[in-house]
Amino acid sequence: MEFVWEYTEEERLEIEQEFSRLADKCYLDHAGTALYGESQLRAVQELLAGGLFCNPHTSRTMEDLIDLVRYRVLRWFNTRSSEYGLVFTSGTTASLRLVGESFGFSGDGGPDEPPGSFVYLRDSHTSVLGMREIVRTDRVRPIERADLLQVLNTAPDGARVRHRPSLAVFPAQCNFNGVKYPLELVELIERNGLRGYGEDAFHVCLDAASHVSTSPLDLTRYRPSFVCVSFYKIFGYPTGLGALLVRKDAERLLLPGKRYYGGGTVKIALSGASAFHEKRDTLADRFEDGTINFLSIAALLPCMDTLGRLVPGATMERIQRHTFQLARYCYRALEALQHANGGRVVELHHDTAFGDPGTQGAIVNFSVRNDDGGYVGFAEVACMAANHGIYLRTGCFCNPGACQRLLRLADADLLRHYRAGHVCGDANDLIDGQPTGSVRVSFGYGTRPADVDRLVAMIGRCYVRRSLTGPLAVAALSRAQVLAQYKTYDRPRLVQVCLYPVKSCGAYRVTDGRWPLSPTGLLYDRAFLIVDEHGAALTQKKHPEMCRIRPTIEHGRMVLRHGELPDDDVLEVALEQPDARPDATSVRLCQTKVCRDSVQGVDCGEDAAGWVSRALGVSGLRLLRQSQQEARLQRRTARELSLNNQAQLLLVNRTSVRWLRDKVDDWDGIPVPPLDALVDRFRGNLIIETTRPLEETDWQRVRIGDSAFTVDGPCTRCQMICIDQASGERTAEPLRTISREFGGRMRFGMYLSHGDRDAAADGQWELACGAVVSGVIGELQNE
């Protein structure tokens, strides 16, 4: 399919310059947030640097500027202040909450009359579902998509008198798959009501957050009582700013219900026991508590101006056409992907076939399937995408109703998934082969067809089975037959100890001799980490070249080398902890995060900072040592951790890695990696070799020589195992084969912790290479 550009050649080049910071990255999450343009930020900076912007309670000039922004925002949505009032909020969620808290459901029929109804589309964002908890009516009901659309075909009942104020909430565009709801529904619902709610006079609250990101909203043509928007969805910046637009005749339904007040939203307030106060009269004066986000509000002016300059004319109409064409181009390209056996590679979760931008937005939602029909978990697809520099979104996107409907999940399925440990936002993507979420890509005004091509090429490269030969086409062997092929020798042994003194950098290997344990795992393992100028920890996921920093440990000192630096340009750091007391004036303490834990680090000084910055070619880096002043504990077991992610130790079986390598049927044109190079990718601490592959997955306890360990569970892998630890180059394997062979579970290697904490703390344990490894399955010991 040929793509037809909406923009002129000059417009395309100017827009491309706005996003030069993307470099080789491919951003496909515009439904999550739009990207701000570089000239947009410059215009904001010039505005703020060129004037004095006071608190609007102090400055009449600032009040006038905010009123100007209100006027411009209303004009953006083709309305005016005589038709709609505008309240600035922190975003769509806050706007929906304001409506839910304040809407008055009581009619004029007296105290005995039941309140009106709150009806919400089931396929709504959780911000709408949360309104159920705060609305002041017990008549709360969901409405299914089909029933909502039936309103379009329902004849009005002119004889019915509707007098109970009621609220109906639905999105203008579904944030899950981009289907648009006919905005004719607004007038029909407000004029004719909903079937089954005879005396309820409905007012529509339109969740427009997803819709306005790439589509126009004409409030002269369609006039909901309430409209909720977030500005970062349109402009990318500022964040934390949105608006509630209220039709003038609907203000009366909110004003009496506003209870809290703060700042300038009252005319008078007595501080005594009487609690007398008088709220202000107008909508914005009553609802904008405290000091509003006035600098961000002012920044909307250059944001609107910049987008209008980059896409001149009917800006949002043109952006809608451009992004719709991209979405249709993507939809059709994914739809065309097939395995060699004719099976579809992608299952598309959509309500339209992308025929019309009036019914479909710039979102494509899908799941990937293997050639046997099984699903590929969305977490694996996310890892593969990240490995290819593609930014996309996975999960249910805070829309459980649409997720259930399109993935064919009943309430019972969701409860079963929850009881199995799945919660919103985690990587538990397949349960009993059933997906718990999907993959979403979305497009903005700066997206190009080449970005879609890159996504489709990634899926084709990683998931399309192009031949009927290979592991999946061979007659299935029993597990015992497979394992029997890999018998090595009679007793499992520890063949190598690996520690990673600097987190996410190269390994220091012990292949002969002994290495001591510490209370946190191996002595000196993940004792240091590198942070950027903002204090965020660096990892190979974003900086794969970190693997080329190679440590050695010599005479109580860590020595770091890098292959691109001269032989004499090395960094030496004493391994003995410095005095890190808070009152030690020579010690600089820094805060960072490791795997969602806040950790305190001791800065290793300017020489160390300069060396790691030179080695990685990134300015402003610092090398930190974990502080001993605050212990970091594993959440589940409360065992002490160093700067490792999940557990004290990671065990990797060399025999299992050999088995996995043999399962890979396509290395994408690169030579099959040597076994040791592939083992290195898994960054294990304890490298063992067993009689058969995968036997470690059944162990519950492990003994290595005289040292005992408990098994904490399997290690869930990410895209780091696709990084060659010698060169830093990325590949698609072995992650996709792990997912295929283990039914979508990206697990390989086992986490261990000390079985005897006291012995480890006293330094009584050492691990000897060549020691016998014994795995315990329940009460049975496997040697």
mmCIF file of C-alpha atoms in Angstrom, residues 120-123 142-151 174 177 179-182 185 350-352 359 405-406:
data_model
loop_
_atom_site.group_PDB
_atom_site.id
_atom_site.type_symbol
_atom_site.label_atom_id
_atom_site.label_comp_id
_atom_site.label_asym_id
_atom_site.label_seq_id
_atom_site.Cartn_x
_atom_site.Cartn_y
_atom_site.Cartn_z
ATOM 1 C CA TYR A 120 -21.053 5.019 32.156
ATOM 2 C CA LEU A 121 -19.841 3.168 29.093
ATOM 3 C CA ARG A 122 -18.216 -0.063 30.202
ATOM 4 C CA ASP A 123 -15.386 0.469 27.684
ATOM 5 C CA PRO A 142 -22.765 0.443 33.156
ATOM 6 C CA ILE A 143 -23.907 0.468 29.548
ATOM 7 C CA GLU A 144 -22.474 -1.824 26.895
ATOM 8 C CA ARG A 145 -21.119 -0.469 23.626
ATOM 9 C CA ALA A 146 -23.892 -2.061 21.564
ATOM 10 C CA ASP A 147 -26.597 -0.568 23.789
ATOM 11 C CA LEU A 148 -25.034 2.889 23.609
ATOM 12 C CA LEU A 149 -24.904 2.760 19.819
ATOM 13 C CA GLN A 150 -28.523 1.614 19.754
ATOM 14 C CA VAL A 151 -29.451 5.155 20.817
ATOM 15 C CA CYS A 174 -11.590 4.652 22.931
ATOM 16 C CA ASN A 177 -8.164 0.687 20.059
ATOM 17 C CA VAL A 179 -12.640 3.504 17.751
ATOM 18 C CA LYS A 180 -14.614 6.752 17.757
ATOM 19 C CA TYR A 181 -18.111 7.072 19.156
ATOM 20 C CA PRO A 182 -20.584 9.077 17.054
ATOM 21 C CA LEU A 185 -25.019 10.545 20.597
ATOM 22 C CA HIS A 350 -10.561 -3.533 16.366
ATOM 23 C CA ASP A 351 -14.152 -2.494 15.777
ATOM 24 C CA THR A 352 -13.495 -0.945 12.355
ATOM 25 C CA THR A 359 -14.998 6.417 12.975
ATOM 26 C CA ARG A 405 -14.498 -7.224 25.283
ATOM 27 C CA LEU A 406 -11.800 -7.329 22.615
#
